[in-house]
Coordinates of C-alpha atoms and ligand atoms in Angstrom, one line a residue:
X544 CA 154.6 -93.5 69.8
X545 CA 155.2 -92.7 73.5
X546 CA 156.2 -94.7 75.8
X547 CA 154.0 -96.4 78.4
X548 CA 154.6 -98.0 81.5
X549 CA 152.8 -98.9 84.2
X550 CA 152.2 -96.1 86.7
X551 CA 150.2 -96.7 89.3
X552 CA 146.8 -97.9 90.6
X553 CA 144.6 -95.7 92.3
X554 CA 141.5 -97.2 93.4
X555 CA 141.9 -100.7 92.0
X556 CA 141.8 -98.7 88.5
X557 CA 145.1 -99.2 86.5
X558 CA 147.0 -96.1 85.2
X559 CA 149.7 -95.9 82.4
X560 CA 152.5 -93.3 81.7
X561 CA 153.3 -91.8 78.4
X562 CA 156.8 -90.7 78.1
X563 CA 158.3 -89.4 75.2
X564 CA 160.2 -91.6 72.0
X565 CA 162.5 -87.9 71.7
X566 CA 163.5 -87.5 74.9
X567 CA 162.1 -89.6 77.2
X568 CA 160.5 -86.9 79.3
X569 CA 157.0 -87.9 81.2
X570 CA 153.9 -86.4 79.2
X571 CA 150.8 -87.9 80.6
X572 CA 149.1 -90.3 81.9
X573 CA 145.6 -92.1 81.7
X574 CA 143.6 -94.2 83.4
X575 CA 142.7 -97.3 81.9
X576 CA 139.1 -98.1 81.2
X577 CA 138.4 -101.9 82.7
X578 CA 135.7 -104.4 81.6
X579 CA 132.9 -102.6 83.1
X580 CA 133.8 -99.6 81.6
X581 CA 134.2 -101.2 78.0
X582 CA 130.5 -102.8 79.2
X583 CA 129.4 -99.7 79.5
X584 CA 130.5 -97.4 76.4
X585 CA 128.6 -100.8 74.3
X586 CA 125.8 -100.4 76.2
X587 CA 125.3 -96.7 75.4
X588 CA 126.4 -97.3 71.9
X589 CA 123.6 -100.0 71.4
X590 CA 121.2 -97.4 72.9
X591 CA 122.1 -94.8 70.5
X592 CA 122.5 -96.6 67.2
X593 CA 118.5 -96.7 66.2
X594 CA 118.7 -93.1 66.4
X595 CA 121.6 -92.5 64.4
X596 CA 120.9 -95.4 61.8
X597 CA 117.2 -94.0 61.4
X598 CA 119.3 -90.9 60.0
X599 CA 119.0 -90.7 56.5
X600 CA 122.3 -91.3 55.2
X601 CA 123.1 -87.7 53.4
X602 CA 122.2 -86.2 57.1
X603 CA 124.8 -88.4 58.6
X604 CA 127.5 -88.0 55.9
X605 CA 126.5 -84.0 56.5
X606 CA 127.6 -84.5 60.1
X607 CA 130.4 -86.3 59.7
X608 CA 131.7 -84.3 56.7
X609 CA 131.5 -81.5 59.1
X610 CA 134.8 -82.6 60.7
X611 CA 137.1 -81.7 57.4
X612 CA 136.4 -78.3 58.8
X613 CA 137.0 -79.0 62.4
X614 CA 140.3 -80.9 61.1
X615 CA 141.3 -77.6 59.3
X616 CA 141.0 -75.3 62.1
X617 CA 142.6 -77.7 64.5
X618 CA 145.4 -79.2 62.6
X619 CA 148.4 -77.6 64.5
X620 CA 146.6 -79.0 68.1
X621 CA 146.2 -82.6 66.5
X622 CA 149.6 -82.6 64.6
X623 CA 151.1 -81.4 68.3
X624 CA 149.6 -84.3 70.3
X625 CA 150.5 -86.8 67.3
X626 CA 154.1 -85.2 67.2
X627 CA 154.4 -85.5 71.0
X628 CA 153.6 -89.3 71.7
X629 CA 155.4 -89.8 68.0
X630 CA 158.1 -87.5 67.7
X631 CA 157.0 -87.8 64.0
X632 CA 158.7 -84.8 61.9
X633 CA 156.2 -82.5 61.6
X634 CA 155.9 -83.4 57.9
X635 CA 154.7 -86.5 58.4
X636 CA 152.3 -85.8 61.3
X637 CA 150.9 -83.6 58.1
X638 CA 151.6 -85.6 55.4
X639 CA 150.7 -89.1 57.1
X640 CA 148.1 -88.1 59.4
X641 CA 146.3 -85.0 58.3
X642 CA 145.9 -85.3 54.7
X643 CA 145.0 -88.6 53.9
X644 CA 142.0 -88.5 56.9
X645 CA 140.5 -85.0 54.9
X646 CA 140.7 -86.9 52.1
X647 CA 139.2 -90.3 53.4
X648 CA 136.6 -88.0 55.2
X649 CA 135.8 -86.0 51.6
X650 CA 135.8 -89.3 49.6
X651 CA 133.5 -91.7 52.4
X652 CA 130.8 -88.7 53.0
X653 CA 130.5 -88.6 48.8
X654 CA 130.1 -91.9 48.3
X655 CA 128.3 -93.3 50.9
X656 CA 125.1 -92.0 49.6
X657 CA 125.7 -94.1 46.4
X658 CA 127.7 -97.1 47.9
X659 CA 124.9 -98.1 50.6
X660 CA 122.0 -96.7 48.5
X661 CA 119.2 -99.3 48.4
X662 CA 119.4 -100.6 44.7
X663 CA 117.6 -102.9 42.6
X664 CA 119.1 -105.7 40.7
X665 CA 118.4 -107.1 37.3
X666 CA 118.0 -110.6 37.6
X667 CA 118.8 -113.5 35.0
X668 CA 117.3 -116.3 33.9
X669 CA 114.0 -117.9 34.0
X670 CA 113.0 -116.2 37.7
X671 CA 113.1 -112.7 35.9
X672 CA 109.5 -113.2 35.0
X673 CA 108.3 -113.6 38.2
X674 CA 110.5 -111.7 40.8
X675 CA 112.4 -108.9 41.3
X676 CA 115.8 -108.4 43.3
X677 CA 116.7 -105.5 45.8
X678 CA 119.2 -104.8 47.8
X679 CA 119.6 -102.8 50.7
X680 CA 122.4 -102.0 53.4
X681 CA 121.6 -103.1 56.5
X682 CA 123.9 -101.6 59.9
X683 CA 125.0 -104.2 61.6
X684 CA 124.7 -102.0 65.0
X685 CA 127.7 -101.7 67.2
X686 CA 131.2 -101.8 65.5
X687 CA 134.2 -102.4 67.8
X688 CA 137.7 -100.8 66.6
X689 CA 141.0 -101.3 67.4
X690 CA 144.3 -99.5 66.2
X691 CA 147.7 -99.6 66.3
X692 CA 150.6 -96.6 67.6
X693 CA 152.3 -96.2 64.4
X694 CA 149.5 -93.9 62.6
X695 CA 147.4 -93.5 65.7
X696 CA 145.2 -90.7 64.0
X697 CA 144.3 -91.9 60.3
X698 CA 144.2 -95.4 61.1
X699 CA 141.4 -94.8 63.6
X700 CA 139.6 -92.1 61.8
X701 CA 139.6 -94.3 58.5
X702 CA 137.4 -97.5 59.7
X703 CA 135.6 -95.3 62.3
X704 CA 134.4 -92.8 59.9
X705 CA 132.9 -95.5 57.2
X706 CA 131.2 -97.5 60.2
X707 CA 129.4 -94.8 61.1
X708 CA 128.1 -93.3 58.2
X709 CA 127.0 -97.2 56.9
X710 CA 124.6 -96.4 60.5
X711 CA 126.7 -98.0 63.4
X712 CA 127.7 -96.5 66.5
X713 CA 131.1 -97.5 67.0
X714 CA 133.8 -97.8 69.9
X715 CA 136.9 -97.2 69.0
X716 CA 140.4 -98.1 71.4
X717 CA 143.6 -96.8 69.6
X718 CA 146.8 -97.7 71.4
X719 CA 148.0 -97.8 75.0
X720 CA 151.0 -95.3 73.6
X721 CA 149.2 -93.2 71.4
X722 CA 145.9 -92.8 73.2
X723 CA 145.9 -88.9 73.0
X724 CA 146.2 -89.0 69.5
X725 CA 143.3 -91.5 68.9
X726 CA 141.1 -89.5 71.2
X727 CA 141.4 -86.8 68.4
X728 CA 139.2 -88.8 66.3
X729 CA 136.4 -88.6 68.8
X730 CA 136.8 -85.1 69.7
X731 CA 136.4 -83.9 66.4
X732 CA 133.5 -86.2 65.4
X733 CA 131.9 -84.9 68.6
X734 CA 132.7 -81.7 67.6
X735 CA 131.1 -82.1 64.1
X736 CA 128.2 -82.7 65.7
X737 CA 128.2 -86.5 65.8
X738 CA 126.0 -87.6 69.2
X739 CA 128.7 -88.6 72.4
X740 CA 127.3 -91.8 72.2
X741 CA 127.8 -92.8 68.9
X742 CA 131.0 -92.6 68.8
X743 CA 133.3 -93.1 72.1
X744 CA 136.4 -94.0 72.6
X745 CA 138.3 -96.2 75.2
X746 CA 141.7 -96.5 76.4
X747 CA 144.2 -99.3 77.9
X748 CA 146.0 -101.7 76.8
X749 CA 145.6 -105.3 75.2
X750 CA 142.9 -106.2 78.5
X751 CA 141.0 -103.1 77.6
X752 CA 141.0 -104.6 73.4
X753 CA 140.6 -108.0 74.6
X754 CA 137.2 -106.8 77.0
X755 CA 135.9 -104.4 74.2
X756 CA 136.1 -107.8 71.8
X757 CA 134.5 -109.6 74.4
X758 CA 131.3 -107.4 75.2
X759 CA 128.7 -107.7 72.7
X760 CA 129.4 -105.7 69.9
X761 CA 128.7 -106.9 66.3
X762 CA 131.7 -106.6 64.2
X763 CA 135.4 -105.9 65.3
X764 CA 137.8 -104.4 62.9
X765 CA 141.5 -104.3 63.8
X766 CA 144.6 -102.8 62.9
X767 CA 147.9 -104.0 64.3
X768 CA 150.4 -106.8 64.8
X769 CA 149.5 -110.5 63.1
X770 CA 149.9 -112.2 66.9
X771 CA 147.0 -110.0 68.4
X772 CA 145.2 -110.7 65.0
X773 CA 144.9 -114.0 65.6
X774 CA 144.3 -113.8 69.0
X775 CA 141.1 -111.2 68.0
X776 CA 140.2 -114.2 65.0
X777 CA 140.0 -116.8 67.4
X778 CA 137.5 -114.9 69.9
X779 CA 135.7 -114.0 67.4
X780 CA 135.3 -117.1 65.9
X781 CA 134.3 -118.7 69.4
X782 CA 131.1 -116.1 69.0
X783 CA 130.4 -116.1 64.6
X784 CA 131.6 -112.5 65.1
X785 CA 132.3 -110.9 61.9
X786 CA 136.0 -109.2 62.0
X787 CA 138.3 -107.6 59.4
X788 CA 142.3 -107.8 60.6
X789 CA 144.9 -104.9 58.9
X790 CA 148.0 -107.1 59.7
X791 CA 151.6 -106.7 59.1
X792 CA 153.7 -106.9 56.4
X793 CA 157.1 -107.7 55.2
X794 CA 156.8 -105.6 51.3
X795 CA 159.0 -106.4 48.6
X796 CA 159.8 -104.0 46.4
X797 CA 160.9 -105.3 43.2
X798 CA 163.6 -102.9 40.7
X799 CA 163.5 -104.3 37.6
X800 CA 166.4 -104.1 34.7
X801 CA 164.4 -101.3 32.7
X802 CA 163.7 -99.1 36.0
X803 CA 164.8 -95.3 36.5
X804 CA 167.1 -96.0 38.5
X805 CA 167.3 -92.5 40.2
X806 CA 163.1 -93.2 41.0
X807 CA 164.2 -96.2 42.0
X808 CA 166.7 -95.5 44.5
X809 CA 164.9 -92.3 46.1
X810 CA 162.2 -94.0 46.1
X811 CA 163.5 -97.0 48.4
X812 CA 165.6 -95.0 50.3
X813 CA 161.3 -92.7 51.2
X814 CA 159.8 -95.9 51.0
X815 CA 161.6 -97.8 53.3
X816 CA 162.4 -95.0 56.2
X817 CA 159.3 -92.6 56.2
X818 CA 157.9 -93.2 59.6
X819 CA 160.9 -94.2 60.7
X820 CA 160.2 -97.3 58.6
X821 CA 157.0 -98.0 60.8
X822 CA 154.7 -98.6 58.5
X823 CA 152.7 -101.7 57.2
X824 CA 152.9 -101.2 53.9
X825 CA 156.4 -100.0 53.8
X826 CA 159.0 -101.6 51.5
X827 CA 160.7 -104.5 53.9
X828 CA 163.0 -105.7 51.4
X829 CA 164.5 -105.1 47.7
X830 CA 165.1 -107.6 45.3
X831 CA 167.4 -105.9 42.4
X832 CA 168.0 -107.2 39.1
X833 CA 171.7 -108.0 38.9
X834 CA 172.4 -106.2 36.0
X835 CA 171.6 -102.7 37.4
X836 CA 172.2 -103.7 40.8
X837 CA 175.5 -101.9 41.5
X838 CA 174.0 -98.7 40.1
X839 CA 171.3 -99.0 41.9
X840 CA 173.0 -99.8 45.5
X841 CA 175.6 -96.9 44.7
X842 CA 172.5 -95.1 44.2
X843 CA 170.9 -95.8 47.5
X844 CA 173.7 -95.8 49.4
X845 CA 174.1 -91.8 48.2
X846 CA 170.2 -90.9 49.2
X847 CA 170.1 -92.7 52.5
X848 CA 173.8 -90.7 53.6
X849 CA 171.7 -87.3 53.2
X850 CA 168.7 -88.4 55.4
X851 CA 168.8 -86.6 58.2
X852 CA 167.7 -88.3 61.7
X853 CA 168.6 -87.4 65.5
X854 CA 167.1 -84.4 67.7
X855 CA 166.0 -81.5 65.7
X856 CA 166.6 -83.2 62.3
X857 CA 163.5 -82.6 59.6
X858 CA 163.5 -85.3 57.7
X859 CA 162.9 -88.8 60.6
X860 CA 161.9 -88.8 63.9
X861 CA 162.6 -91.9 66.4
X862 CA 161.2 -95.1 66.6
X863 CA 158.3 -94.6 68.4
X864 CA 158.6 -97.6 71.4
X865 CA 161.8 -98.8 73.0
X866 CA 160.4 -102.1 71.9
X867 CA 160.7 -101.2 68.8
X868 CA 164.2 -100.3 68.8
X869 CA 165.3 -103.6 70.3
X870 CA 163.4 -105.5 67.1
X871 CA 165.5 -103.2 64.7
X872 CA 169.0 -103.8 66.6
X873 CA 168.4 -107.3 66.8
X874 CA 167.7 -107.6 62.9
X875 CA 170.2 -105.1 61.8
X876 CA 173.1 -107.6 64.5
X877 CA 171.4 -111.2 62.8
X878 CA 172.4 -109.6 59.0
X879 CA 175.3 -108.3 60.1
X880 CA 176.6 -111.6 61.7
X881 CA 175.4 -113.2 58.7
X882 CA 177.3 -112.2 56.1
X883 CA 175.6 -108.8 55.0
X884 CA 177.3 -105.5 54.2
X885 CA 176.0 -102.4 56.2
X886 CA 176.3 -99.7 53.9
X887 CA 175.2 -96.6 55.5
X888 CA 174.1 -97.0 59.5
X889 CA 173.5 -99.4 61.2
X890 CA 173.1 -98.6 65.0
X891 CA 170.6 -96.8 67.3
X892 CA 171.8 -93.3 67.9
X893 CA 173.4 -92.5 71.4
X894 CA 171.6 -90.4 73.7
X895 CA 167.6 -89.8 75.4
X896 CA 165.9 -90.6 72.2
X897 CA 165.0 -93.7 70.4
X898 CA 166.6 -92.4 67.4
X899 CA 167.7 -95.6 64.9
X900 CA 170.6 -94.5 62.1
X901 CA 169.0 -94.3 58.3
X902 CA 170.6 -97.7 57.3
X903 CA 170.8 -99.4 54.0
X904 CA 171.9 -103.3 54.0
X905 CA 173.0 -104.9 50.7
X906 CA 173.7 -108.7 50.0
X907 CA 171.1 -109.3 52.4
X908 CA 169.5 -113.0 52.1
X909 CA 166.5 -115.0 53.3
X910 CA 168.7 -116.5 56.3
X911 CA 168.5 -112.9 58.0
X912 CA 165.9 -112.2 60.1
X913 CA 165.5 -108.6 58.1
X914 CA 164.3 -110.5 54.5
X915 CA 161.6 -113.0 56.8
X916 CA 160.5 -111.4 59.9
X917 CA 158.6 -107.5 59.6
X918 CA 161.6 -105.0 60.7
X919 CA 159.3 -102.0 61.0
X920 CA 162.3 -99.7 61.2
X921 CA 164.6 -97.5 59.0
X922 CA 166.0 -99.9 56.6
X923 CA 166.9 -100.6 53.4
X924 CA 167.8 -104.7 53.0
X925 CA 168.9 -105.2 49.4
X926 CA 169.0 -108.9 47.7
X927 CA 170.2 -109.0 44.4
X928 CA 168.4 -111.8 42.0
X929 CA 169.4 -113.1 38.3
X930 CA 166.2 -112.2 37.0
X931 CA 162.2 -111.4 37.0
X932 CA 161.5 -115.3 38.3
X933 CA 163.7 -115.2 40.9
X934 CA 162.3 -111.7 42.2
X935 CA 158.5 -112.9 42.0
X936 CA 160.2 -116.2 43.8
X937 CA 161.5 -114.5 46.6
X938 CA 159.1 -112.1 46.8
X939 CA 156.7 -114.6 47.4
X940 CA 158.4 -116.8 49.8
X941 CA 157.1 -115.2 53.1
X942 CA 154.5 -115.9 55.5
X943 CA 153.0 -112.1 54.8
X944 CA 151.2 -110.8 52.1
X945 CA 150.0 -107.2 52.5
X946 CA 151.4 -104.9 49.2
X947 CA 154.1 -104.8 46.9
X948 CA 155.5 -102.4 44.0
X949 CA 157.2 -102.8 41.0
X950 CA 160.0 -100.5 39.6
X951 CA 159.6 -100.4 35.6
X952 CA 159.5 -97.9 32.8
X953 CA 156.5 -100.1 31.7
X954 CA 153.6 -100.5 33.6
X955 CA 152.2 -103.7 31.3
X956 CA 155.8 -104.7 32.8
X957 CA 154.1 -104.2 36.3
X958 CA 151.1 -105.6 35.9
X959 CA 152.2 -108.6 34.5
X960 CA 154.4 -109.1 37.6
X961 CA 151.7 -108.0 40.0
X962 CA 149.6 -111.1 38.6
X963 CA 152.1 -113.5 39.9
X964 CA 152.7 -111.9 43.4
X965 CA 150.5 -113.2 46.4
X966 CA 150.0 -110.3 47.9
X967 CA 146.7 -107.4 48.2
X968 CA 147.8 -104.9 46.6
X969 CA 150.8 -103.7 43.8
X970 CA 151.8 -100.3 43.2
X971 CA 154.0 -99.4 40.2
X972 CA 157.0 -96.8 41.0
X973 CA 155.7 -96.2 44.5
X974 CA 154.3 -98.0 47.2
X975 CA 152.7 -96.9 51.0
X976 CA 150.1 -94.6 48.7
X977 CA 148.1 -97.4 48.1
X978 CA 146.6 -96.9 51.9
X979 CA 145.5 -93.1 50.5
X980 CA 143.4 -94.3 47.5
X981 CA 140.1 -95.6 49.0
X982 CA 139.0 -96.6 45.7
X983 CA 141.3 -99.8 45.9
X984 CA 140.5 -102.3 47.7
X985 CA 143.2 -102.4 50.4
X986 CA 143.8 -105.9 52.3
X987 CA 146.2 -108.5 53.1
X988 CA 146.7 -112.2 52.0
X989 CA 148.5 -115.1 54.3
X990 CA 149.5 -113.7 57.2
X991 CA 148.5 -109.9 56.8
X992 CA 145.2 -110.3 57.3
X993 CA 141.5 -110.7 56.4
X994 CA 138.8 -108.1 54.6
X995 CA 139.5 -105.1 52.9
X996 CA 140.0 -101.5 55.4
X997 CA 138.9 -99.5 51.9
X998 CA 137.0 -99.5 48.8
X999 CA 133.5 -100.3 48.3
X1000 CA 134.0 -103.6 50.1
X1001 CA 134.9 -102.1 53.0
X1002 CA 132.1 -99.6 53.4
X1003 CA 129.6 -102.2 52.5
X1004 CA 131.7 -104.5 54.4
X1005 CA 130.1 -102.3 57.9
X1006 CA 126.7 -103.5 56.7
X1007 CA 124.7 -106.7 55.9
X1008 CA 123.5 -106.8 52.8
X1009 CA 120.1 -107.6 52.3
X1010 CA 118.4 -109.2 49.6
X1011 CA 114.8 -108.5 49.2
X1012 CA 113.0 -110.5 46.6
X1013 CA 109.9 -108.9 45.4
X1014 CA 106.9 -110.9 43.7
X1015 CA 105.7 -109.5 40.8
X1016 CA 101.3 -110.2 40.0
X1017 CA 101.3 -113.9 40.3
X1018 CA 98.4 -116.8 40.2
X1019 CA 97.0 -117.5 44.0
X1020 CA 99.0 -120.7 43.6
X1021 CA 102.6 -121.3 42.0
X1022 CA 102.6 -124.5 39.0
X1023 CA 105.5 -125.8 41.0
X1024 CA 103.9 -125.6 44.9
X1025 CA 101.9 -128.3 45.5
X1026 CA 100.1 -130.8 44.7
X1027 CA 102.7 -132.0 42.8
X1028 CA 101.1 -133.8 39.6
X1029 CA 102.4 -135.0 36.0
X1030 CA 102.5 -131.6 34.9
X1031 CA 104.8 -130.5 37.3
X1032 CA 106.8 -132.9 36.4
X1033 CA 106.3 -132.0 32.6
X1034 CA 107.1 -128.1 33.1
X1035 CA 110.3 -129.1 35.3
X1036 CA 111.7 -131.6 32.8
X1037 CA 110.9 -129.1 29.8
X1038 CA 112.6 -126.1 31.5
X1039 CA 115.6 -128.9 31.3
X1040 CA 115.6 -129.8 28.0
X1041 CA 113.9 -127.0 26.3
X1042 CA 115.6 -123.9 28.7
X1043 CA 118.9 -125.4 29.6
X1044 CA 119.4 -128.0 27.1
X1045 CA 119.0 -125.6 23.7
X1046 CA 122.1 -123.4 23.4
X1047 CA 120.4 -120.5 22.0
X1048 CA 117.7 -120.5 25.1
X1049 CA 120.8 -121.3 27.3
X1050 CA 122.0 -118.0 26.3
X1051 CA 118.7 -116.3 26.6
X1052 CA 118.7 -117.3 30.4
X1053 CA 121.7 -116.7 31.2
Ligands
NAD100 P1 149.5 -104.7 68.5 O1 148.8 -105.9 67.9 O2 150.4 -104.9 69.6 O3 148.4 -103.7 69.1 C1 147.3 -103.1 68.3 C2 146.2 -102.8 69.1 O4 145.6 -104.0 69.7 C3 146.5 -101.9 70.3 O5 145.4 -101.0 70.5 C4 146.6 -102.9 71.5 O6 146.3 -102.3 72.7 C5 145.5 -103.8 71.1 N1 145.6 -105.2 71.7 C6 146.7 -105.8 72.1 N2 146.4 -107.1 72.6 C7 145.1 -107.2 72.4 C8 144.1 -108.3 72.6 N3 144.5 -109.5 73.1 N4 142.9 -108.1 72.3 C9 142.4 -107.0 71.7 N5 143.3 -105.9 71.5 C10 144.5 -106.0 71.8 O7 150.1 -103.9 67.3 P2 151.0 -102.5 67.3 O8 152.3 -102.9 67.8 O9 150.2 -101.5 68.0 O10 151.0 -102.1 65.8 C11 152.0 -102.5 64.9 C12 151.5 -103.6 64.0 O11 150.4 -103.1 63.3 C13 152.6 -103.9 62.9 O12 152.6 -105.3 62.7 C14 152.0 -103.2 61.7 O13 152.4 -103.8 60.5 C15 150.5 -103.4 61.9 N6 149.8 -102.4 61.1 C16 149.0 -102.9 60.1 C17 148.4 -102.0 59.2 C18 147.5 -102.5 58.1 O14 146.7 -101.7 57.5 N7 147.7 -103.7 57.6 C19 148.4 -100.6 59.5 C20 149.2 -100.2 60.6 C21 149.9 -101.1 61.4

């Protein structure tokens, strides 16, 4: 992410500086839109959405499928803006960013046509004679969204794509530091032929998210930090608004006795510093069974010395916001002080950039800040525990509940553990993927949020869904309307006895 800071105002209307996380150097700057401006974009969104929802739904996901190819052609332009308010290598600006919204955008523009389909629905029980059940996916009209810095581009494209092909017009503010790269989304929608209107994006800060939340849009669905979450909850509770909140997380990563070890250890080492650590689902802390741990920390401490970091290096960029570097410091300096061994880093890197050494922490604890609190940097915090119990304990104790994986040779191993953790999500020998497989339904417990961002939940999750309960060839007059007379009575109380109370008719009804 780049940096912002406040610029200057010209004409009452705020303006905010980007500067870069490599160097530091001024990029741009924006103008930030205010509360009549945010009044506005709604306003033309609510105009345009009969339009767009009349669409049938194969002509929408048509349009909006159309952007795979404008991604294609314009990959290097998008991964440069992402790369320079980032400084993401340019692997991840690919790997994070590019592939995963193709994919999301193949896999929504299939299935919406199935997912949202009206349907019918065989009912049970003694009403089957007499009615019939359908259900169809209502739009719920103008969809509000609002996105975090650290994977400005997916993380918009993601919700914004399945709002609008479920027949919303949606708009969309990504973050005050990665605005450019959130305007992306927009631009290549547009350029897919999606109307302006229908999808429009807004930038400034929190009193640009906090206006669009305010205006009178019909569903808000944000990504970011679990403070703003709850600020976001708490509006739209004042107002019965319907929100989903993508919150933080503190993952544990869990390496038990019967792991490969090597998978293991590369794979924490990835897992924990891709992004520069700044990711939600990335693994926070590492709970290793004692009698593999040395292995495994030797192990570890080996991968994480090859990492490369700093200006020019391939492998991680910076941290993306001075503010962000200050977080890591402080919890790297509260482990240190507290009894934990640094292994390998430790310290932001001298110079322009906010560049933050690979580091790997072992006999790390739940005192430190770096086992409770969400790091979102380039470490590697290792606990070691007796056994599976104590993992799943530990694992468990924390305010956050977003994913978690499981290191194992057996996957009934994993599953079994997965049971027992309190979190949305497991993955076996891996973790962060989980975000790329819009099959599961991904979505935190406790503190990391409410709702699901993927899987059919989510889709349908940008829709009411409406019963319709059709009345098959009936007599002018039902035996149960009224007048109510003995016989009423009778046919209640032997649907009781006769219907419920007789096992085999109990069954039959069921
Ligand atoms: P943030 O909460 O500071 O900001 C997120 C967005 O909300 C930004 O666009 C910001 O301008 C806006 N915003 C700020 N105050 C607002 C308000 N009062 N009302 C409305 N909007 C407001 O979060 P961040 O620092 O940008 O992102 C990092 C956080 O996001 C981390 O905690 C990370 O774990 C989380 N995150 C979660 C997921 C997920 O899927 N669960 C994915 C990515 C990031």
């Amino acid at each position: 992410m780049a940096i912002v800071r406040n610029a200057q105002e010209i004409d009452g209307r705020r303006r905010l500086a980007l500067h870069s996380p490599v160097d530091r150097r001024p990029i741009a700057e924006f103008d930030v839109d205010d509360r009549d401006d945010v009044r506005n974009a709604v306003t033309r969104a609510r105009a345009a959405q009969p339009d767009w929802a009349a669409r049938d739904i194969g002509e929408r996901a048509a349009i909006i499928g159309r952007a795979i190819d404008v991604i294609v052609a314009r990959r290097a332009e998008i991964t440069d803006t992402i790369r320079e308010e980032t400084g993401k290598p340019h692997a991840e600006a690919l790997g994070v960013e590019i592939v995963p919204s193709c994919d999301f955008l193949n896999y929504w523009t299939k299935r919406a046509r199935r997912d949202l389909r009206p349907h019918r629905q065989r009912l049970h029980g003694y009403l089957r004679p007499m009615k019939k059940l359908h259900i169809q996916y209502q739009p719920l009209g103008v969809v509000a969204v609002i996105t975090p810095w650290n994977a400005p581009f997916v993380l918009t494209l993601n919700p914004v794509v399945q709002a609008l092909l479920a027949g919303n017009t949606v708009v969309f503010k990504p973050s005050e530091v990665t605005p450019r790269s959130g305007e992306w989304v927009a631009r290549i929608l547009h350029e897919a032929g999606v109307p302006r209107d229908v999808v429009q994006a807004l930038h400034g800060d929190g009193e640009t998210g906090a206006a669009l939340v305010d205006s009178p849009v019909d569903k808000v669905c944000f990504t970011g930090s679990v403070g703003t979450g709850r600020k976001i909850a708490t509006a739209c509770a004042e107002r019965l608004l319907p929100c989903t909140l993508e919150l933080g997380g503190k993952d544990a990563m869990i390496v038990c006795a019967d792991a490969d070890l090597e998978r293991a250890a590369a794979g924490a080492v990835y897992l924990s510093m891709f992004n520069t650590g700044q990711v939600c689902m990335s693994v926070e802390r590492i709970y290793v069974i004692d009698s593999v741990a040395d292995e495994f920390i030797a192990l570890v401490q080996r991968e994480a010395a090859e990492v490369t970091c700093g200006a020019g290096a391939t492998d991680m960029g910076p941290l993306f916001w001075d503010r962000q570097r200050d977080i890591v410091t402080a919890h790297v300096e509260d482990a240190r002080t507290r009894g934990a061994r640094i292994l390998v880093g430790g310290s932001a890197v001298a110079g322009e950039g906010l560049y933050f050494e690979p580091t790997v922490i072992a006999e790390a604890n739940h005192d430190m800040l770096i086992m409770t609190d969400e790091t979102f940097g380039p470490v590697a915090a290792i606990m070691r525990v007796r056994d599976e119990d104590e993992a799943i304990r530990l694992a468990n104790d924390s305010r956050y509940g977003l994913s978690g994986s499981v290191f194992t040779r057996d996957p009934a191993t994993a599953r079994r553990i997965a049971a027992r953790l309190t979190t949305g999500s497991v993955v076996h020998n891996d973790s962060a993927v989980i975000y790329g497989v819009p099959e599961a339904p991904f979505g935190g417990r406790k503190d990391s949020g409410v709702g699901h961002v993927n899987g059919v939940h989510a889709l349908r999750g940008f829709t009411h869904a409406q019963p319709v309960l059709i009345t098959r060839r009936r007599p002018s007059r039902e035996s149960i309307w009224y007048p109510y007379t003995d016989k009423t009575i009778r046919d209640l109380d032997g649907l009781i006895r006769y219907g419920f109370g007789n096992k085999l008719l109990r069954r039959l009804l069921s």
